[in-house]
PDB file of C-alpha atoms in Angstrom:
ATOM      1  CA  ASP A   1      11.050  12.801   3.474  1.00  0.00           C
ATOM      2  CA  GLN A   2       8.611  11.911   1.036  1.00  0.00           C
ATOM      3  CA  GLN A   3      10.014   9.039  -1.431  1.00  0.00           C
ATOM      4  CA  VAL A   4       7.375   8.929  -3.733  1.00  0.00           C
ATOM      5  CA  LYS A   5       5.141  11.365  -4.809  1.00  0.00           C
ATOM      6  CA  GLN A   6       1.480  12.461  -6.570  1.00  0.00           C
ATOM      7  CA  ASN A   7       1.344  15.548  -6.821  1.00  0.00           C
ATOM      8  CA  SER A   8      -2.511  15.492  -8.328  1.00  0.00           C
ATOM      9  CA  PRO A   9      -4.598  15.047  -4.699  1.00  0.00           C
ATOM     10  CA  SER A  10      -7.868  14.653  -7.524  1.00  0.00           C
ATOM     11  CA  LEU A  11      -7.972  14.084 -11.369  1.00  0.00           C
ATOM     12  CA  SER A  12     -11.394  14.176 -13.027  1.00  0.00           C
ATOM     13  CA  VAL A  13     -12.008  12.504 -16.129  1.00  0.00           C
ATOM     14  CA  GLN A  14     -14.956  12.064 -18.963  1.00  0.00           C
ATOM     15  CA  GLU A  15     -15.592   8.401 -20.044  1.00  0.00           C
ATOM     16  CA  GLY A  16     -14.231   7.161 -22.520  1.00  0.00           C
ATOM     17  CA  ARG A  17     -11.104   9.406 -22.359  1.00  0.00           C
ATOM     18  CA  ILE A  18      -8.031   8.686 -21.400  1.00  0.00           C
ATOM     19  CA  SER A  19      -6.991   9.082 -17.923  1.00  0.00           C
ATOM     20  CA  ILE A  20      -3.354   9.883 -16.879  1.00  0.00           C
ATOM     21  CA  LEU A  21      -1.908   9.589 -13.105  1.00  0.00           C
ATOM     22  CA  ASN A  22       1.765  10.780 -11.759  1.00  0.00           C
ATOM     23  CA  CYS A  23       4.041   9.428 -10.057  1.00  0.00           C
ATOM     24  CA  ASP A  24       7.637  11.208  -8.954  1.00  0.00           C
ATOM     25  CA  TYR A  25       9.883   9.582  -6.782  1.00  0.00           C
ATOM     26  CA  THR A  26      13.732  10.159  -5.865  1.00  0.00           C
ATOM     27  CA  ASN A  27      15.399   7.449  -4.220  1.00  0.00           C
ATOM     28  CA  SER A  28      17.222   6.718  -7.436  1.00  0.00           C
ATOM     29  CA  MET A  29      17.918   3.049  -6.204  1.00  0.00           C
ATOM     30  CA  PHE A  30      14.029   2.107  -6.435  1.00  0.00           C
ATOM     31  CA  ASP A  31      13.905  -0.563  -8.668  1.00  0.00           C
ATOM     32  CA  TYR A  32       9.727  -1.606  -9.421  1.00  0.00           C
ATOM     33  CA  PHE A  33       7.224   0.138  -9.630  1.00  0.00           C
ATOM     34  CA  LEU A  34       3.737  -0.208  -8.990  1.00  0.00           C
ATOM     35  CA  TRP A  35       0.442   0.725  -8.816  1.00  0.00           C
ATOM     36  CA  TYR A  36      -2.450  -0.152  -6.285  1.00  0.00           C
ATOM     37  CA  LYS A  37      -6.513   1.181  -6.492  1.00  0.00           C
ATOM     38  CA  LYS A  38      -8.881   1.669  -3.592  1.00  0.00           C
ATOM     39  CA  TYR A  39     -12.065   1.480  -3.045  1.00  0.00           C
ATOM     40  CA  PRO A  40     -13.749   3.217   0.018  1.00  0.00           C
ATOM     41  CA  ALA A  41     -13.990   0.227   2.819  1.00  0.00           C
ATOM     42  CA  GLU A  42     -11.725  -1.622   0.790  1.00  0.00           C
ATOM     43  CA  GLY A  43      -7.753  -2.388   0.786  1.00  0.00           C
ATOM     44  CA  PRO A  44      -5.804  -1.776  -2.009  1.00  0.00           C
ATOM     45  CA  THR A  45      -5.847  -4.317  -5.200  1.00  0.00           C
ATOM     46  CA  PHE A  46      -2.959  -5.009  -7.078  1.00  0.00           C
ATOM     47  CA  LEU A  47      -3.723  -3.079 -10.933  1.00  0.00           C
ATOM     48  CA  ILE A  48      -0.269  -2.957 -12.202  1.00  0.00           C
ATOM     49  CA  SER A  49       3.609  -3.138 -12.297  1.00  0.00           C
ATOM     50  CA  ILE A  50       7.206  -2.463 -14.123  1.00  0.00           C
ATOM     51  CA  SER A  51      10.816  -3.307 -13.585  1.00  0.00           C
ATOM     52  CA  SER A  52      13.062  -0.654 -13.816  1.00  0.00           C
ATOM     53  CA  ILE A  53      14.416  -2.563 -16.776  1.00  0.00           C
ATOM     54  CA  LYS A  54      11.831  -1.827 -19.060  1.00  0.00           C
ATOM     55  CA  ASP A  55       9.961   1.711 -20.074  1.00  0.00           C
ATOM     56  CA  LYS A  56       6.650   0.239 -20.391  1.00  0.00           C
ATOM     57  CA  ASN A  57       4.667  -2.106 -19.020  1.00  0.00           C
ATOM     58  CA  GLU A  58       0.588  -2.814 -20.458  1.00  0.00           C
ATOM     59  CA  ASP A  59      -2.342  -5.110 -19.391  1.00  0.00           C
ATOM     60  CA  GLY A  60      -5.723  -4.315 -21.248  1.00  0.00           C
ATOM     61  CA  ARG A  61      -6.787  -0.805 -20.491  1.00  0.00           C
ATOM     62  CA  PHE A  62      -3.653  -0.072 -18.433  1.00  0.00           C
ATOM     63  CA  THR A  63      -0.640   1.338 -19.674  1.00  0.00           C
ATOM     64  CA  VAL A  64       2.268   2.009 -16.870  1.00  0.00           C
ATOM     65  CA  PHE A  65       5.554   4.243 -18.262  1.00  0.00           C
ATOM     66  CA  LEU A  66       8.412   5.138 -16.534  1.00  0.00           C
ATOM     67  CA  ASN A  67      11.162   7.674 -17.590  1.00  0.00           C
ATOM     68  CA  LYS A  68      13.932   6.187 -15.397  1.00  0.00           C
ATOM     69  CA  SER A  69      16.400  10.093 -16.004  1.00  0.00           C
ATOM     70  CA  ALA A  70      13.317  11.859 -14.887  1.00  0.00           C
ATOM     71  CA  LYS A  71      12.207   9.966 -12.101  1.00  0.00           C
ATOM     72  CA  HIS A  72       8.676   9.737 -13.201  1.00  0.00           C
ATOM     73  CA  LEU A  73       6.419   7.159 -13.632  1.00  0.00           C
ATOM     74  CA  SER A  74       2.544   7.498 -14.902  1.00  0.00           C
ATOM     75  CA  LEU A  75      -0.547   5.439 -15.208  1.00  0.00           C
ATOM     76  CA  HIS A  76      -2.768   6.067 -17.913  1.00  0.00           C
ATOM     77  CA  ILE A  77      -6.042   4.009 -18.517  1.00  0.00           C
ATOM     78  CA  VAL A  78      -7.770   3.629 -22.109  1.00  0.00           C
ATOM     79  CA  PRO A  79     -10.920   4.315 -22.283  1.00  0.00           C
ATOM     80  CA  SER A  80     -11.456   5.666 -18.437  1.00  0.00           C
ATOM     81  CA  GLN A  81     -14.692   3.671 -17.862  1.00  0.00           C
ATOM     82  CA  PRO A  82     -17.628   5.407 -14.148  1.00  0.00           C
ATOM     83  CA  GLY A  83     -15.761   1.749 -12.487  1.00  0.00           C
ATOM     84  CA  ASP A  84     -12.475   3.521 -12.689  1.00  0.00           C
ATOM     85  CA  SER A  85     -13.080   5.377  -9.868  1.00  0.00           C
ATOM     86  CA  ALA A  86     -11.100   5.142  -6.753  1.00  0.00           C
ATOM     87  CA  VAL A  87      -7.920   5.809  -5.031  1.00  0.00           C
ATOM     88  CA  TYR A  88      -4.803   5.202  -7.318  1.00  0.00           C
ATOM     89  CA  PHE A  89      -2.102   4.796  -5.829  1.00  0.00           C
ATOM     90  CA  CYS A  90       1.918   4.170  -6.778  1.00  0.00           C
ATOM     91  CA  ALA A  91       4.646   2.569  -4.676  1.00  0.00           C
ATOM     92  CA  ALA A  92       8.168   1.676  -5.458  1.00  0.00           C
ATOM     93  CA  LYS A  93      10.485  -0.529  -4.203  1.00  0.00           C
ATOM     94  CA  GLY A  94      14.145  -1.642  -4.071  1.00  0.00           C
ATOM     95  CA  GLY A  95      17.387  -0.468  -2.620  1.00  0.00           C
ATOM     96  CA  THR A  96      17.575   0.174   1.280  1.00  0.00           C
ATOM     97  CA  SER A  97      13.931   0.305   1.097  1.00  0.00           C
ATOM     98  CA  TYR A  98      14.166  -3.345  -0.286  1.00  0.00           C
ATOM     99  CA  GLY A  99      11.362  -5.659   1.763  1.00  0.00           C
ATOM    100  CA  LYS A 100       8.822  -2.909   2.018  1.00  0.00           C
ATOM    101  CA  LEU A 101       6.575  -0.331  -0.309  1.00  0.00           C
ATOM    102  CA  THR A 102       6.721   2.997  -0.401  1.00  0.00           C
ATOM    103  CA  PHE A 103       3.658   4.505  -1.524  1.00  0.00           C
ATOM    104  CA  GLY A 104       2.392   7.969  -2.686  1.00  0.00           C
ATOM    105  CA  GLN A 105      -0.191   9.915  -1.316  1.00  0.00           C
ATOM    106  CA  GLY A 106      -2.854   8.806  -3.572  1.00  0.00           C
ATOM    107  CA  THR A 107      -4.883  10.429  -6.342  1.00  0.00           C
ATOM    108  CA  ILE A 108      -8.861  10.453  -6.308  1.00  0.00           C
ATOM    109  CA  LEU A 109      -9.932   9.641  -9.649  1.00  0.00           C
ATOM    110  CA  THR A 110     -13.398   9.843 -10.708  1.00  0.00           C
ATOM    111  CA  VAL A 111     -14.839   9.212 -13.903  1.00  0.00           C
ATOM    112  CA  HIS A 112     -17.799  11.142 -14.850  1.00  0.00           C
ATOM    113  CA  PRO A 113     -20.524   9.150 -17.423  1.00  0.00           C
TER     114      PRO A 113
ATOM    115  CA  LYS B   1      -9.146 -18.765  -1.959  1.00  0.00           C
ATOM    116  CA  ALA B   2      -9.898 -16.756   1.421  1.00  0.00           C
ATOM    117  CA  GLY B   3      -8.361 -13.309   0.982  1.00  0.00           C
ATOM    118  CA  VAL B   4      -6.389 -11.364   3.858  1.00  0.00           C
ATOM    119  CA  THR B   5      -8.288 -10.703   6.804  1.00  0.00           C
ATOM    120  CA  GLN B   6      -8.515  -8.251   9.601  1.00  0.00           C
ATOM    121  CA  THR B   7     -10.549  -7.928  12.981  1.00  0.00           C
ATOM    122  CA  PRO B   8     -11.653  -5.761  14.715  1.00  0.00           C
ATOM    123  CA  ARG B   9     -12.953  -4.072  11.211  1.00  0.00           C
ATOM    124  CA  TYR B  10     -13.739  -0.803  13.436  1.00  0.00           C
ATOM    125  CA  LEU B  11     -12.398   0.206  16.874  1.00  0.00           C
ATOM    126  CA  ILE B  12     -12.444   3.071  18.918  1.00  0.00           C
ATOM    127  CA  LYS B  13     -10.368   3.719  22.128  1.00  0.00           C
ATOM    128  CA  THR B  14      -9.275   6.367  24.175  1.00  0.00           C
ATOM    129  CA  ARG B  15      -5.509   7.825  24.548  1.00  0.00           C
ATOM    130  CA  GLY B  16      -3.281   5.977  26.948  1.00  0.00           C
ATOM    131  CA  GLN B  17      -5.116   2.565  26.387  1.00  0.00           C
ATOM    132  CA  GLN B  18      -3.543  -0.309  24.018  1.00  0.00           C
ATOM    133  CA  VAL B  19      -4.660  -2.129  20.846  1.00  0.00           C
ATOM    134  CA  THR B  20      -4.021  -4.782  19.422  1.00  0.00           C
ATOM    135  CA  LEU B  21      -4.649  -5.551  15.995  1.00  0.00           C
ATOM    136  CA  SER B  22      -5.214  -9.109  14.250  1.00  0.00           C
ATOM    137  CA  CYS B  23      -4.048 -10.449  10.539  1.00  0.00           C
ATOM    138  CA  SER B  24      -4.739 -13.504   8.669  1.00  0.00           C
ATOM    139  CA  PRO B  25      -2.864 -13.322   5.712  1.00  0.00           C
ATOM    140  CA  ILE B  26      -3.589 -15.464   2.204  1.00  0.00           C
ATOM    141  CA  SER B  27      -2.970 -19.521   3.001  1.00  0.00           C
ATOM    142  CA  GLY B  28       0.474 -20.544   1.938  1.00  0.00           C
ATOM    143  CA  HIS B  29       1.536 -16.913   2.230  1.00  0.00           C
ATOM    144  CA  ARG B  30       4.185 -16.813   4.727  1.00  0.00           C
ATOM    145  CA  SER B  31       4.899 -12.814   4.439  1.00  0.00           C
ATOM    146  CA  VAL B  32       2.622 -10.383   6.851  1.00  0.00           C
ATOM    147  CA  SER B  33       3.566  -6.562   6.023  1.00  0.00           C
ATOM    148  CA  TRP B  34       1.008  -3.576   7.907  1.00  0.00           C
ATOM    149  CA  TYR B  35       0.516  -0.458   7.045  1.00  0.00           C
ATOM    150  CA  GLN B  36      -0.732   2.680   8.490  1.00  0.00           C
ATOM    151  CA  GLN B  37      -3.204   4.975   6.224  1.00  0.00           C
ATOM    152  CA  THR B  38      -3.967   8.706   7.339  1.00  0.00           C
ATOM    153  CA  PRO B  39      -5.242  11.449   5.078  1.00  0.00           C
ATOM    154  CA  GLY B  40      -2.345  13.275   2.927  1.00  0.00           C
ATOM    155  CA  GLN B  41       0.449  10.735   4.172  1.00  0.00           C
ATOM    156  CA  GLY B  42      -0.928   8.247   2.251  1.00  0.00           C
ATOM    157  CA  LEU B  43       0.540   4.615   2.978  1.00  0.00           C
ATOM    158  CA  GLN B  44       3.349   4.231   5.746  1.00  0.00           C
ATOM    159  CA  PHE B  45       4.791   1.207   6.330  1.00  0.00           C
ATOM    160  CA  LEU B  46       4.943  -0.237   9.825  1.00  0.00           C
ATOM    161  CA  PHE B  47       6.640  -3.788   9.457  1.00  0.00           C
ATOM    162  CA  GLU B  48       7.107  -7.165   7.471  1.00  0.00           C
ATOM    163  CA  TYR B  49       7.257 -10.660   9.101  1.00  0.00           C
ATOM    164  CA  PHE B  50       8.276 -13.326   8.049  1.00  0.00           C
ATOM    165  CA  SER B  51       8.001 -17.326   9.427  1.00  0.00           C
ATOM    166  CA  GLU B  52       8.188 -15.283  12.810  1.00  0.00           C
ATOM    167  CA  THR B  53      10.815 -13.152  12.455  1.00  0.00           C
ATOM    168  CA  GLN B  54      10.560  -9.392  11.177  1.00  0.00           C
ATOM    169  CA  ARG B  55      12.656  -8.754   8.251  1.00  0.00           C
ATOM    170  CA  ASN B  56      11.779  -4.777   7.931  1.00  0.00           C
ATOM    171  CA  LYS B  57      10.945  -2.030   9.525  1.00  0.00           C
ATOM    172  CA  GLY B  58       9.528   1.513   8.989  1.00  0.00           C
ATOM    173  CA  ASN B  59      10.046   4.544  11.159  1.00  0.00           C
ATOM    174  CA  PHE B  60       7.540   5.022  14.052  1.00  0.00           C
ATOM    175  CA  PRO B  61       8.257   4.628  17.324  1.00  0.00           C
ATOM    176  CA  GLY B  62       8.524   1.813  19.723  1.00  0.00           C
ATOM    177  CA  ARG B  63       4.756   2.415  20.973  1.00  0.00           C
ATOM    178  CA  PHE B  64       4.247  -0.387  17.499  1.00  0.00           C
ATOM    179  CA  SER B  65       4.939  -3.753  17.528  1.00  0.00           C
ATOM    180  CA  GLY B  66       3.716  -6.324  15.937  1.00  0.00           C
ATOM    181  CA  ARG B  67       4.307 -10.582  15.813  1.00  0.00           C
ATOM    182  CA  GLN B  68       3.587 -13.419  13.790  1.00  0.00           C
ATOM    183  CA  PHE B  69       2.570 -16.772  14.981  1.00  0.00           C
ATOM    184  CA  SER B  70       3.810 -20.317  13.324  1.00  0.00           C
ATOM    185  CA  ASN B  71       0.442 -20.488  11.115  1.00  0.00           C
ATOM    186  CA  SER B  72       1.822 -16.415   9.298  1.00  0.00           C
ATOM    187  CA  ARG B  73      -1.280 -14.859  11.416  1.00  0.00           C
ATOM    188  CA  SER B  74       0.001 -11.588  12.501  1.00  0.00           C
ATOM    189  CA  GLU B  75      -0.788  -9.261  15.108  1.00  0.00           C
ATOM    190  CA  MET B  76      -0.352  -5.481  15.835  1.00  0.00           C
ATOM    191  CA  ASN B  77      -0.046  -3.556  19.134  1.00  0.00           C
ATOM    192  CA  VAL B  78       0.057  -0.248  19.582  1.00  0.00           C
ATOM    193  CA  SER B  79       0.436   0.880  23.660  1.00  0.00           C
ATOM    194  CA  THR B  80       0.047   4.492  24.707  1.00  0.00           C
ATOM    195  CA  LEU B  81      -2.247   5.593  22.575  1.00  0.00           C
ATOM    196  CA  GLU B  82      -2.144   8.831  20.978  1.00  0.00           C
ATOM    197  CA  LEU B  83      -4.628  10.640  19.057  1.00  0.00           C
ATOM    198  CA  GLY B  84      -2.892  11.072  15.500  1.00  0.00           C
ATOM    199  CA  ASP B  85      -2.879   7.103  16.037  1.00  0.00           C
ATOM    200  CA  SER B  86      -6.307   7.495  14.311  1.00  0.00           C
ATOM    201  CA  ALA B  87      -6.124   5.716  11.051  1.00  0.00           C
ATOM    202  CA  LEU B  88      -7.534   3.289   9.188  1.00  0.00           C
ATOM    203  CA  TYR B  89      -4.585  -0.093   9.403  1.00  0.00           C
ATOM    204  CA  LEU B  90      -4.098  -2.588   6.538  1.00  0.00           C
ATOM    205  CA  CYS B  91      -1.850  -5.467   6.246  1.00  0.00           C
ATOM    206  CA  ALA B  92      -0.710  -6.965   3.434  1.00  0.00           C
ATOM    207  CA  SER B  93       0.284 -11.298   2.923  1.00  0.00           C
ATOM    208  CA  SER B  94       2.612 -12.249   0.357  1.00  0.00           C
ATOM    209  CA  LEU B  95       3.776 -15.790  -0.796  1.00  0.00           C
ATOM    210  CA  GLY B  96       7.489 -14.581  -0.409  1.00  0.00           C
ATOM    211  CA  LEU B  97       9.208 -11.319   1.141  1.00  0.00           C
ATOM    212  CA  ALA B  98       7.765  -8.716  -0.051  1.00  0.00           C
ATOM    213  CA  GLY B  99      10.968  -7.498  -1.580  1.00  0.00           C
ATOM    214  CA  GLU B 100      11.793 -10.201  -3.839  1.00  0.00           C
ATOM    215  CA  ALA B 101      10.385 -10.079  -7.112  1.00  0.00           C
ATOM    216  CA  GLY B 102       7.006 -11.725  -8.978  1.00  0.00           C
ATOM    217  CA  TYR B 103       5.992 -11.722  -4.857  1.00  0.00           C
ATOM    218  CA  GLU B 104       2.846  -9.374  -4.959  1.00  0.00           C
ATOM    219  CA  GLN B 105       0.929  -7.920  -1.747  1.00  0.00           C
ATOM    220  CA  TYR B 106      -2.726  -9.274  -1.606  1.00  0.00           C
ATOM    221  CA  PHE B 107      -4.045  -5.912   0.898  1.00  0.00           C
ATOM    222  CA  GLY B 108      -6.605  -6.919   3.730  1.00  0.00           C
ATOM    223  CA  PRO B 109     -10.155  -4.231   4.010  1.00  0.00           C
ATOM    224  CA  GLY B 110      -7.695  -2.593   7.092  1.00  0.00           C
ATOM    225  CA  THR B 111      -9.054  -1.688  10.697  1.00  0.00           C
ATOM    226  CA  ARG B 112     -10.481   2.132  11.400  1.00  0.00           C
ATOM    227  CA  LEU B 113      -9.068   2.893  14.884  1.00  0.00           C
ATOM    228  CA  THR B 114     -10.139   6.295  16.170  1.00  0.00           C
ATOM    229  CA  VAL B 115      -9.064   7.701  18.995  1.00  0.00           C
ATOM    230  CA  THR B 116     -10.836   9.838  21.155  1.00  0.00           C
TER     231      THR B 116
END
């Protein structure tokens, strides 16, 4: 049972344009959501998070939007840079999954110069 | 401040053997969580240790076990290895319990386990 889903395995974007990565979840008890970025041969690194009491959180070029009614969150990267090319994982925690992160399968983002 | 370190980085084992992976958390961090990453499955939670006690456990068979020492270092053991256990095993540390707001997890580079 995949409680967190990233339905797009890959995304290709031109440098300078917006990258939008999407994530859906099924567990309504999740109350905290995170995005991680992962380069090959490295562990995931924390990017940005959002609590369920908010619908938007911004940090520089990265903005996360949360739509609780749709159980959907998205990560916007503006403007996209070639160094952003990596695998992006969304993760959620809360409710009975307290104490563990439930990850999506990841989306490979490629930003072309 | 040194990051999370995992040893070994790469490991090749044969079916039926057992393996022990090690994780040293960031200094001062008391929580260590373990994840398995396989293609198509993303990262799947194995277990979390805090103050030498297992606080949370994922849906993995009993062949997967772990422990944490008084210095917060953690080990993960997999017995009777199967081909499907081939994966990247990641550990993550945090100051407090991973479920508590504000306690972000910091990941190590992982141990790549190949079972032949």
